Each structure stands twice: as structure tokens, then as C-alpha cells.
XYZ file of C-alpha atoms in Angstrom:
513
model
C 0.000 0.000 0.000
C 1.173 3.458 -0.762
C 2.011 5.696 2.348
C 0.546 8.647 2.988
C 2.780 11.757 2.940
C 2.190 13.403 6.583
C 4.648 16.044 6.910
C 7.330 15.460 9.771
C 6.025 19.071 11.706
C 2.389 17.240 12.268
C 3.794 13.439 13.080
C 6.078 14.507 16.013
C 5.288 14.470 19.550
C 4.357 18.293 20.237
C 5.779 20.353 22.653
C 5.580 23.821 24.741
C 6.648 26.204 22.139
C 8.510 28.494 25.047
C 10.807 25.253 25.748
C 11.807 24.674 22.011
C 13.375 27.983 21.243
C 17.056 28.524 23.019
C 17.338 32.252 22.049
C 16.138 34.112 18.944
C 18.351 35.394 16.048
C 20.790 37.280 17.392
C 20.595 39.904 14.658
C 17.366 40.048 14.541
C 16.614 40.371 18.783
C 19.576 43.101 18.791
C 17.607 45.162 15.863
C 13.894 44.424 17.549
C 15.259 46.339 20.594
C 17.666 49.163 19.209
C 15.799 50.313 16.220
C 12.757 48.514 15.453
C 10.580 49.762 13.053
C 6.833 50.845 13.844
C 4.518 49.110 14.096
C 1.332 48.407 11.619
C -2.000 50.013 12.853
C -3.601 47.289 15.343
C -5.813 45.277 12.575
C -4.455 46.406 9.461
C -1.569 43.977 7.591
C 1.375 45.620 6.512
C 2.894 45.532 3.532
C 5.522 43.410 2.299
C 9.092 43.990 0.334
C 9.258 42.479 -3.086
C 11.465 39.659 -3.841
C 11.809 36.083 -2.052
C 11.983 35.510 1.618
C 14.988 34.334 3.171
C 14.208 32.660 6.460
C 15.976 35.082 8.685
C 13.856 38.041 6.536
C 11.092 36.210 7.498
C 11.906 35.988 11.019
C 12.582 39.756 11.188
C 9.685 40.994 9.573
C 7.248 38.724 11.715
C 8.861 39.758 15.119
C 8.501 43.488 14.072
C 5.168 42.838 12.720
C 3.395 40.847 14.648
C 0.258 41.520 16.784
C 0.648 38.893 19.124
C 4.062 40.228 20.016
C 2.666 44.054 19.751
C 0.194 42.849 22.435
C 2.807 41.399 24.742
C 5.104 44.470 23.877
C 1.486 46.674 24.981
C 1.222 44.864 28.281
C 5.030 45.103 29.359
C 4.116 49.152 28.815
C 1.714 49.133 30.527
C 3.492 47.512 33.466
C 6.226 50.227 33.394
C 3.167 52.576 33.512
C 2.540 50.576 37.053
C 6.051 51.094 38.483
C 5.406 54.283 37.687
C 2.458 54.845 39.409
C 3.720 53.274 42.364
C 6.770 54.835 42.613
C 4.535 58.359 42.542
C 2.980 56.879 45.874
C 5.958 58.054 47.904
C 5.049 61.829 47.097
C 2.218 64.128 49.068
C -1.039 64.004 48.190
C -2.558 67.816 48.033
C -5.858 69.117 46.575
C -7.519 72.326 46.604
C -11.507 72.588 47.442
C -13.589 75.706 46.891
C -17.739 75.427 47.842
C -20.678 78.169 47.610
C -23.758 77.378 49.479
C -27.002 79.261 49.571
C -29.711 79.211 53.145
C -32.856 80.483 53.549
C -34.581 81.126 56.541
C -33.267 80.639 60.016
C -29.615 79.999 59.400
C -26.651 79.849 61.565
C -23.715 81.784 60.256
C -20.737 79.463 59.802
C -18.427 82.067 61.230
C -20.348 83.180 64.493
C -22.376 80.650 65.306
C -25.653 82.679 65.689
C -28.863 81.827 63.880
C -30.246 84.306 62.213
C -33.696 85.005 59.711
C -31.661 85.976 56.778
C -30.851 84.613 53.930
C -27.223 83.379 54.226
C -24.790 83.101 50.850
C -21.534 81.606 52.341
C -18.186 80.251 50.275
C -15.648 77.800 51.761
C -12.049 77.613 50.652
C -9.202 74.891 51.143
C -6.099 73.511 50.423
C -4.339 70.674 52.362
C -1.979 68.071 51.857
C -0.741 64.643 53.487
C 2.475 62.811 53.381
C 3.291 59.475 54.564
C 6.042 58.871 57.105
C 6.393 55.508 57.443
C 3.995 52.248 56.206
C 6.087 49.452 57.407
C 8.318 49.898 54.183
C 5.534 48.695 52.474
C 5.484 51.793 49.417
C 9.095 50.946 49.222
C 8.440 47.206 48.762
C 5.400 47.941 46.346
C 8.365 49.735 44.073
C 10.845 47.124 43.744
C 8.189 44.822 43.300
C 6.812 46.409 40.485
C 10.407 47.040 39.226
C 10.944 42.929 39.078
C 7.268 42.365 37.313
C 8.455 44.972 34.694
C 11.320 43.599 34.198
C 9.439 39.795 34.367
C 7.269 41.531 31.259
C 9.571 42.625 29.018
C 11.126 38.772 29.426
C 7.852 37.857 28.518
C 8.157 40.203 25.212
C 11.187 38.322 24.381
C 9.452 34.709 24.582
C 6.443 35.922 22.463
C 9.180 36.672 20.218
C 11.024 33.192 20.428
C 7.994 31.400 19.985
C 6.781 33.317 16.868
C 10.355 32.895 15.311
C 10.118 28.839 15.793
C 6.647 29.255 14.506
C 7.891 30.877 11.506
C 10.674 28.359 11.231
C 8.474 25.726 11.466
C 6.288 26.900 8.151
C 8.948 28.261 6.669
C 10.788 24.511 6.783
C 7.268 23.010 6.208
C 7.005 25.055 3.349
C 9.959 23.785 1.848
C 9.570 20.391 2.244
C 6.104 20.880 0.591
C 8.167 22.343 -2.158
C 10.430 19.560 -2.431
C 7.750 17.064 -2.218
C 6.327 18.656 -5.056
C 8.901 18.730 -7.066
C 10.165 14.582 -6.772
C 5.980 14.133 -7.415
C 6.096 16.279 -10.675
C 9.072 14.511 -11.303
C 7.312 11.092 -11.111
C 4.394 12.468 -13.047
C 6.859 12.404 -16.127
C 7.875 9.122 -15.646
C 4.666 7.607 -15.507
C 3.236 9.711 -18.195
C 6.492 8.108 -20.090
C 5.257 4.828 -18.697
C 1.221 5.599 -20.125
C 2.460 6.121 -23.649
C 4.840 3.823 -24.082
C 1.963 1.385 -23.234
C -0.884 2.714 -25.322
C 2.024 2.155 -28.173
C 2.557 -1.013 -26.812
C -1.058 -1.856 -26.733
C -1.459 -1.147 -30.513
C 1.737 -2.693 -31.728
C -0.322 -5.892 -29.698
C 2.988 -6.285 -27.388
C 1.243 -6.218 -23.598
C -2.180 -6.553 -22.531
C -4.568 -4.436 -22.110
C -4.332 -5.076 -18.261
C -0.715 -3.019 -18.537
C -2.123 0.429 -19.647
C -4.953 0.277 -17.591
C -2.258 -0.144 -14.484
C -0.335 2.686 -16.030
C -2.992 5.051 -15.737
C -4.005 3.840 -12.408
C -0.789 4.730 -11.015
C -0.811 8.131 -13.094
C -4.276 8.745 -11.255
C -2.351 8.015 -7.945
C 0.769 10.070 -8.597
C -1.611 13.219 -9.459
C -3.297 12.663 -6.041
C -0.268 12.405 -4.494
C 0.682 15.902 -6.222
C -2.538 17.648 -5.299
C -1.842 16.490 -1.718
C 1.718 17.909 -1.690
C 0.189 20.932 -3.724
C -2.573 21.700 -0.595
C 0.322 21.361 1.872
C 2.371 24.078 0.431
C -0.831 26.281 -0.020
C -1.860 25.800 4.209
C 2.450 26.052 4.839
C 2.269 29.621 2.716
C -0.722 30.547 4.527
C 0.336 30.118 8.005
C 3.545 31.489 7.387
C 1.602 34.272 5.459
C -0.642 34.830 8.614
C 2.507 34.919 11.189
C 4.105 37.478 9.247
C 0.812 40.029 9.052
C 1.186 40.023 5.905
C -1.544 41.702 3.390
C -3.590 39.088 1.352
C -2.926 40.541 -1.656
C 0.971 40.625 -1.304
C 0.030 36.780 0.025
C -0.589 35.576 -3.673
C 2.762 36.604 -5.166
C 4.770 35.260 -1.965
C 8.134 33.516 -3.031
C 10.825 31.961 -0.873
C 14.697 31.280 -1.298
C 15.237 27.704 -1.606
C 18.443 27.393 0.400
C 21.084 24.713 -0.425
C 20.905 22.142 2.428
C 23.993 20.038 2.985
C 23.231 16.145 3.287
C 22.494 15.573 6.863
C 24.383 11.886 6.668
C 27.947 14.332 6.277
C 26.887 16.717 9.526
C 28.100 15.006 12.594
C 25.949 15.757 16.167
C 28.562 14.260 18.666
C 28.891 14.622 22.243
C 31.388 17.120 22.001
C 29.737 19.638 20.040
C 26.096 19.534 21.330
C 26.574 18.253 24.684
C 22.609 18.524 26.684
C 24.245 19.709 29.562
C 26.223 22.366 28.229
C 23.426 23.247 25.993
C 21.628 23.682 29.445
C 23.373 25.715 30.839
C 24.030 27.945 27.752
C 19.877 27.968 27.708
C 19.526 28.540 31.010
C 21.390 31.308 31.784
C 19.378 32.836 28.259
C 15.858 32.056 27.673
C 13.641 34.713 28.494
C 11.423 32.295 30.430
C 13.551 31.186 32.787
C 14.363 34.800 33.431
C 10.961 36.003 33.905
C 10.119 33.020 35.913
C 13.571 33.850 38.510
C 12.143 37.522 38.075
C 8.868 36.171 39.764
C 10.194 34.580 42.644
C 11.850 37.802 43.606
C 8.864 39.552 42.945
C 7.122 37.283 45.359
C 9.375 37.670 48.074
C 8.682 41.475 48.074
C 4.998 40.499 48.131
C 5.639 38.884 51.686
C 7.582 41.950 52.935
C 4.922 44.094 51.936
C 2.092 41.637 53.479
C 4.444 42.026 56.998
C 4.481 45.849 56.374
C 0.882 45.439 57.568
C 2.112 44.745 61.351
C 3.845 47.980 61.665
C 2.395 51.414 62.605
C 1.709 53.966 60.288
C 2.999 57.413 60.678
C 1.306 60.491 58.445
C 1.944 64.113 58.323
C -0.987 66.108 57.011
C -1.352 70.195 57.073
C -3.784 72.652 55.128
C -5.451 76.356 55.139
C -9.159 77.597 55.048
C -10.941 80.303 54.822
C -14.065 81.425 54.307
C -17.290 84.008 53.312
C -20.506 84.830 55.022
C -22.689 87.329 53.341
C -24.689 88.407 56.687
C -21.786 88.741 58.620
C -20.808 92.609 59.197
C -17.880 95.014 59.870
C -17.874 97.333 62.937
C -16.091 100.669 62.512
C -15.149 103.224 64.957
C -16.441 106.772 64.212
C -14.094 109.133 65.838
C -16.436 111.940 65.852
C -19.207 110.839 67.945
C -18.777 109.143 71.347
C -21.613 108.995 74.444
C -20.888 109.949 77.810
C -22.538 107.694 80.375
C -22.562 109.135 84.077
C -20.686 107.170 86.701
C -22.550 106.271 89.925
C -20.958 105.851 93.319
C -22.439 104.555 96.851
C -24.124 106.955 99.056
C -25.656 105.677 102.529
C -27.316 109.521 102.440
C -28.978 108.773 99.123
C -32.240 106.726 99.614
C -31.368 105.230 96.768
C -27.958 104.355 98.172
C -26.447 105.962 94.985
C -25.440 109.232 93.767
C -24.158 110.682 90.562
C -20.162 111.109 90.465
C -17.849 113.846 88.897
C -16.982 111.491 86.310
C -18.687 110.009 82.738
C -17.853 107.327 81.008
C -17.312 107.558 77.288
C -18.568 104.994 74.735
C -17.829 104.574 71.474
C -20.023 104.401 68.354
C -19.495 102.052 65.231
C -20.896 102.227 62.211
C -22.300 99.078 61.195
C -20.376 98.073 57.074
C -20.810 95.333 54.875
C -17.770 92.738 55.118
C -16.064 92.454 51.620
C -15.249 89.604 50.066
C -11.509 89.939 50.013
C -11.526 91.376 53.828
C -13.331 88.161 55.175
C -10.910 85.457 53.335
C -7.944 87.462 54.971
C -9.675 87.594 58.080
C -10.828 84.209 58.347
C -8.144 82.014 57.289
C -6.742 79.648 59.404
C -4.053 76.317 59.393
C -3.352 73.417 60.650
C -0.838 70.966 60.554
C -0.881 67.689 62.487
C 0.271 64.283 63.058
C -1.809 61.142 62.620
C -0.071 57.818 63.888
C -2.019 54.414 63.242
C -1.191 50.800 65.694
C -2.621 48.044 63.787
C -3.863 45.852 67.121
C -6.376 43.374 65.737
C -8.137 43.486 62.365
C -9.376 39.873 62.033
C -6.236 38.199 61.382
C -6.417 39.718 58.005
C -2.889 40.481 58.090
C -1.523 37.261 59.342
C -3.429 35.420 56.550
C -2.184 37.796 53.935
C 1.906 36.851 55.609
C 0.519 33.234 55.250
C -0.935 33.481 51.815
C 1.996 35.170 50.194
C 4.787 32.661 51.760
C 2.580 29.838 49.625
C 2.825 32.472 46.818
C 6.096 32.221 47.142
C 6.564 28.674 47.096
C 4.667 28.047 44.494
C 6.806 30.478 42.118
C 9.890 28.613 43.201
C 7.721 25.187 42.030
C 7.419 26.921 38.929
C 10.549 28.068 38.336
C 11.626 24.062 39.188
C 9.221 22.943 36.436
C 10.578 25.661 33.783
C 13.727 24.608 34.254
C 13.157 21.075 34.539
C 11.239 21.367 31.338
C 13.876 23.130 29.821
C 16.367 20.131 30.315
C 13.844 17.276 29.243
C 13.394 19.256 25.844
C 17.041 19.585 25.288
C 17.407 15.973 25.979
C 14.615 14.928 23.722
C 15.889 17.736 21.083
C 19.320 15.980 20.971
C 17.711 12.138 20.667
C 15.282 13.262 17.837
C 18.431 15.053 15.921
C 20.483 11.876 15.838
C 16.813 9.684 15.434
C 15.885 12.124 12.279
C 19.513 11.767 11.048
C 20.167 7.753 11.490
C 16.365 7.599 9.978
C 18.012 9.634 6.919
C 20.450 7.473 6.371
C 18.592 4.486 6.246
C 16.074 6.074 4.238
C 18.870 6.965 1.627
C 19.668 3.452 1.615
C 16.250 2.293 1.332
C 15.951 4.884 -1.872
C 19.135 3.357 -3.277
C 17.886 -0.568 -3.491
C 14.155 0.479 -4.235
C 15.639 2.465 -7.205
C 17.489 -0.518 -8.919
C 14.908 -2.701 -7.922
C 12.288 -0.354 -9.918
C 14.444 -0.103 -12.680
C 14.814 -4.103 -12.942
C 10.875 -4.025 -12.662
C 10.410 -1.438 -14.976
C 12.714 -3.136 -18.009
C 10.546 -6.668 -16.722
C 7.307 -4.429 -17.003
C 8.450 -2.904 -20.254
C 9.385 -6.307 -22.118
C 6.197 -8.108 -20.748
C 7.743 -10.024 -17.940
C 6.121 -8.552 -14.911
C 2.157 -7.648 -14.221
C 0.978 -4.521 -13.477
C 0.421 -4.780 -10.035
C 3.722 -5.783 -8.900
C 5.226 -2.954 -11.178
C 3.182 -0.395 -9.219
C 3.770 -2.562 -6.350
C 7.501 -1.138 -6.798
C 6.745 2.029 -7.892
C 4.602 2.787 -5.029
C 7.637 1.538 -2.476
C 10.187 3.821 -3.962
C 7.380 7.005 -3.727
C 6.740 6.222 0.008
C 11.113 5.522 0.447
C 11.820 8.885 -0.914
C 8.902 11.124 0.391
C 10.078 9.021 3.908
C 13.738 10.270 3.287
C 12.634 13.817 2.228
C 10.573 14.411 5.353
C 13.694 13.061 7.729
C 15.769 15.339 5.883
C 14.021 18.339 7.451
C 13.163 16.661 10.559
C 17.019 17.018 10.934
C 17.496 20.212 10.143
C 14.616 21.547 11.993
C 15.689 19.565 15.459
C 19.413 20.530 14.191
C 17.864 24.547 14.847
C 16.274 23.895 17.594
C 19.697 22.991 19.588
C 21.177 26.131 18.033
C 18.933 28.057 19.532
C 19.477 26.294 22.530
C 22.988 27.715 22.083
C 22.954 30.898 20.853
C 23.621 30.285 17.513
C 21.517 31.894 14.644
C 18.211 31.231 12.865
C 19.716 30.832 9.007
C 19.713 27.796 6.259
């Protein structure tokens, strides 16, 4: 039976994206963060250059262009914003507030406290401020926390970026091999077209059955199925690649690649020395982004718990303001210096049957004249400040604080389980990476062996098949063997080289064919 073409990228055991990528081009990460280029408008495709992709163009243009790693690049902003904001905590607070209020009837005036039947218009003006002391530490903590889950973010940014540049790799690769799948299937599609006339000729000239042709274009039905099928799979390759890249539909329909030149992956040795999994771990570890952000997190956990124990301390704020004020029934008294009242003075008198008599001497008593207060007089004369002290000993608040000590020492632990299972998963995909290189690269080799009998064994059947010796259905029989030994061999060849990139990344090396 004739095997179905499955291309390597969907037969092999998937794993977390994140843990397959050592470290982006190098190029291409050191351009993204110097001088990238703007980005599209969120939901619009940008345009592409003209002329064939290379890989590491590809790469590029999808890391800049991308709106998955525009979003990540987005919310590692917006964090910054955060540290920010929390770093503005440590200043005052102040505000100014200004009110006008209108009573009617019996009122008491704000200022002197007697009611009155008036109608009262009064204004109210204030400006204070408060400053925090001391909190335990816990504005200081909130800072360097926010400082390590910025920094966690922008890690983040760099693993969107990883995985969409092994995603790209992937169809790019896939892409290729579709290509090259293509190309041995047109390539058959001659031979057996060959194989169809020669056989109608036959048929006439009476030298085969009719059995023979009808076998021939059997297996010409099968080899154009075969092409379709290799024909759909580098139409969905192009398209995801296409779709990675943002790329505008209509610059989609003329996209070309550059077929590289790959070496034969027998002649590229993978030994110990050169791709050893432990020294490729510690290469990785000390660069992937995720490993980073999730050491980042840990920290940023710890600073969690010292701000959770910041909750046992006092709290120590300084606050301090002025006010004044407006009352439009309140009055000025002024002293008129040219009219006064005398008021006679009385003294004891046992003569007197009164018991008091009038003195020699008067008593003088001013007179005012009774002025509307301005506006401008009244908020001079009525201000007033303050400035006090407000200090705050947490004693019992339903053990909220002692829970939130508890809760963020599991916090804690847990982001160190984390970080275990990052790194742990980094080394298990380095080991795997390293047995599927030298599985997809002993599989080529016996494949190119395979290729090598199948071919002189189809070229024995085809001479049989041509001179009448051998039925139709062992010819295909052979045909369909060497098809399924070569597509088998083509698909191992970029298994290699695939697995081959994914320990360079794993080591710094760059993303190029």
C-alpha cells in the first residue's frame, strides 16, 4: 500500500513552544530592541518587500510585525506605567476645594455661630496636603516589586518573540519540504506519463495486454493525487507562514521563498562534544527569556511577603492645610471718631435713699458704624491652618494580616515550584531535542539506503514491465515503495534540520539555512 505523505512538523510528539526555542536570532533580537521599526496600525496587515523571503527576513519581519508580540510588547508598557504609578505613591497628596452654598430662613452663620432670619450666601475655601512617614516599608516594597514584574514583562516580550520565530521556522521549513515534495511528485508524473504512452504504443503494436495500460494510468491517477496532496500542503504552509508574518492578502498571492542549499544531513556530525545537553543547558539557562521572567517572579514574590508584613507595623502620616471662608450676613464694625456717648458714673451713698449718687466722672462709649464685610476682607480675616500628626497601631483586624503573611509565603513557594518545572522542562526538551536530531539523522540514512535498493529494484521491474515479464500490479507494487522511500527520506531530511535549529537556539547560535 502506498504511504501517505504526513509532513514530519504534524507526526512529532508536540511540545511547549517556550521550551523549544534557546534564544532568537541574534541579529534580529539586537535590531527588535535598538531600532525597530513601527509598528502596523492594530488590525491592518502591513505591507511586504518584493522579492523572495529568506528565512531570517522572514523571522525579522514577523517579530517586528506581529500583533501577538505588539500585544505582549502593549502589556510590558503598561506595566512600566505601574512602576510608575507606584513609585509616585511616595510623594504628598494635596488638593484644593472651593464650595458656595445658599440658606434660607433661620440659618446659623458658619463664622459666628448665631442663627439668624436671613438669607445666608456663604463660600468655603481649602487647600491641604498629606504625606506618609512611614507604612512598614511597604510603598518601598510595592516599588521594587513592580520594578521585578516589569522587568518579568519585558522577558515575557522576548518569549512571544522566540515562539513566533520557531513558529515561523516551522512553516517556513514546512514550506519547503512541501516544495520539495512537489517537485520529486512532478518529477514522477513524467515518468509515468512516459510509462502511459509507451503502453498505449505497446497496446497497438499488440505487445502487452490491455491489463498493462490500464495499471499505467491507475498509477498516473495516484501520482496526481499524491501531487494535489503535496500541492494543498504548500498552499496551508504559505498561509500560516503568510498569517505569522501580518502580511496583506494581496501581497500573500505573489509570496516567493529562497530555496536554500541544504547540505546532506548523513555528512553533519551531532557528537557529544559539540552539542553536549548539559552544556546546551546551561548555555539555555542562563538565556531564555522564560527562565528569566520566571527567577524575576520569585523575587517579585518575596517582596509580596515583605509588603504583606508591612501590615504589622504602625503607620505614621503628616498632614497640614489652610481655610478660609465668606458669610454674606456677617458685618464690619467701625469706629467713628467723631461721635462718642458719655454715660454718668454712679458711686455709693448711705445719704442717698437710693444708696447711689451721681459722680464727677462720665464714662465715654464709642459708636461704630455698622459696614458690609467684603469679600476679600473676610478670606484674609478668616483664614486659618493646621498641621498635624496622625499615627495608626494596627492591634487586631481579624487576622487579616496574618493570613495575607501566610498566603503570600505559599505564593512564594509556588513560584519557586514553577521556576523548578521551567527549568526542569527546559532540560527534558534539550534531551529529547538531541535524541530526535540523531533519530531524524540515522532515519536519513537508512532512508537513503532504502531509496538506493528500491531504485534498482524499480528499474529491474520497470525493463521486466516494459518487455512483458512482470504484471501490473507488482510494477506499481515497486513504484509505489520507492514514492513512500523517498517522500520518507525527504521528510527526515528536514526533521534534521529543523531539530538541528532547535539545539542552536538552545545555544545561541543563529536562525539561518
Amino acid at each position: 500500500m502506498k504511504r501517505r505523505n504526513t509532513p514530519f512538523f504534524h507526526r512529532v510528539r508536540p511540545r511547549p513552544l517556550a521550551l523549544m526555542v534557546g534564544v532568537v536570532l541574534a541579529t534580529a533580537s539586537a535590531q527588535a530592541q535598538t531600532t525597530p521599526a513601527p509598528p502596523p496600525a492594530l488590525g491592518q496587515p502591513a505591507a511586504a518587500p518584493s522579492g523572495p523571503w529568506t528565512l531570517q527576513a522572514a523571522v525579522e519581519y514577523a517579530v517586528t510585525h506581529n500583533l501577538t508580540v505588539r500585544q505582549s510588547e502593549l502589556t510590558a508598557q503598561q506595566q512600566v506605567a505601574v512602576t510608575r504609578l507606584n513609585r509616585a505613591a511616595l510623594l504628598p497628596t494635596a488638593a484644593l476645594n472651593g464650595s458656595q452654598s445658599f440658606s434660607f430662613g433661620t440659618n446659623k452663620d458658619p463664622f459666628t455661630n448665631q442663627f439668624q432670619a436671613v438669607n445666608v450666601r456663604a463660600n468655603n475655601f481649602s487647600a491641604q496636603g498629606q504625606v506618609t512617614l512611614f507604612s512598614g516599608f511597604q510603598l518601598r516594597n510595592t516599588i521594587k516589586q513592580g520594578q521585578l514584574d516589569a522587568q518579568a514583562t519585558r522577558a515575557d516580550v522576548e518569549k512571544a518573540r522566540n515562539d513566533l520565530s520557531l513558529n515561523v521556522a516551522s512553516s517556513f521549513l514546512q514550506l519547503l519540504l512541501a516544495q520539495e515534495l512537489i517537485r520529486a511528485s512532478e518529477a514522477r508524473m513524467g515518468t509515468v506519463r512516459q510509462q502511459v504512452s509507451r503502453s498505449e504504443k505497446l497496446l497497438k503494436a499488440g505487445a502487452v495486454a490491455e491489463g498493462n495500460l490500464l495499471d499505467s494510468r491507475a498509477q498516473q491517477a495516484g501520482e496526481e493525487r499524491t501531487l494535489v496532496t503535496a500541492q494543498n500542503q504548500l498552499a496551508l504552509a504559505q498561509l500560516a507562514l503568510v498569517q505569522q508574518m501580518n502580511l496583506d492578502p494581496a501581497n500573500a498571492r505573489r509570496f516567493e521563498v529562497v530555496v536554500p542549499t541544504l547540505p546532506d544531513p548523513a555528512q553533519l556530525a551531532i557528537s557529544d562534544a559539540e552539542l553536549d545537553p548539559n552544556a546546551t543547558y546551561e548555555m539555555a539557562r542562563q538565556k531564555l527569556p522564560e527562565i528569566k521572567a520566571a527567577e524575576l517572579r520569585v523575587l517579585s514574590s518575596q517582596r509580596n511577603l515583605e509588603i504583606a508584613r508591612g501590615a504589622y507595623y504602625p503607620r505614621l502620616t503628616m498632614a497640614g492645610g489652610v481655610s478660609t471662608g465668606f458669610s454674606s450676613v456677617r458685618n464690619q464694625q467701625t469706629l467713628r471718631t467723631d461721635q462718642f456717648t458719655k454715660v454718668p458714673v454712679f458711686e455709693l451713698s448711705p445719704a442717698s435713699p437710693t444708696g447711689i449718687v451721681p459722680s464727677n466722672f462720665v464714662t465715654v462709649q464709642p459708636a461704630f458704624d455698622v459696614l458690609p464685610y467684603k469679600f476679600l476682607d473676610q478670606l484674609r480675616d478668616n483664614r486659618g491652618e493646621f498641621l498635624q500628626f496622625n499615627l495608626t497601631v494596627p492591634l487586631l483586624n481579624g487576622l487579616q494580616t496574618r493570613v495575607g503573611v501566610q498566603r503570600a509565603q505559599i505564593n512564594i513557594q509556588q513560584s519557586e515550584v514553577r521556576a523548578e518545572q521551567v527549568r526542569l522542562q527546559l532540560r527534558q526538551s534539550i534531551e529529547q531535542s538531541y535524541a530526535d536530531a540523531l533519530a531524524a539523522q540515522r532515519r536519513f540514512a537508512a532512508s537513503s539506503r532504502q531509496v538506493d535498493a528500491l531504485a534498482l529494484a524499480f528499474r529491474n521491474a520497470e525493463i521486466r514491465f516494459n518487455n512483458g515479464l512482470l504484471n501490473g500490479t507488482d510494477f506499481n507494487i515497486a513504484r509505489n515503495n520507492l514514492t513512500a522511500a523517498e517522500s520518507d527520506m525527504i521528510q527526515a531530511k528536514y526533521e534534521f534540520f529543523f531539530r538541528r535549529k532547535v539545539l542552536d537556539f538552545y545555544q545561541g547560535k543563529p536562525l539561518t539555512l
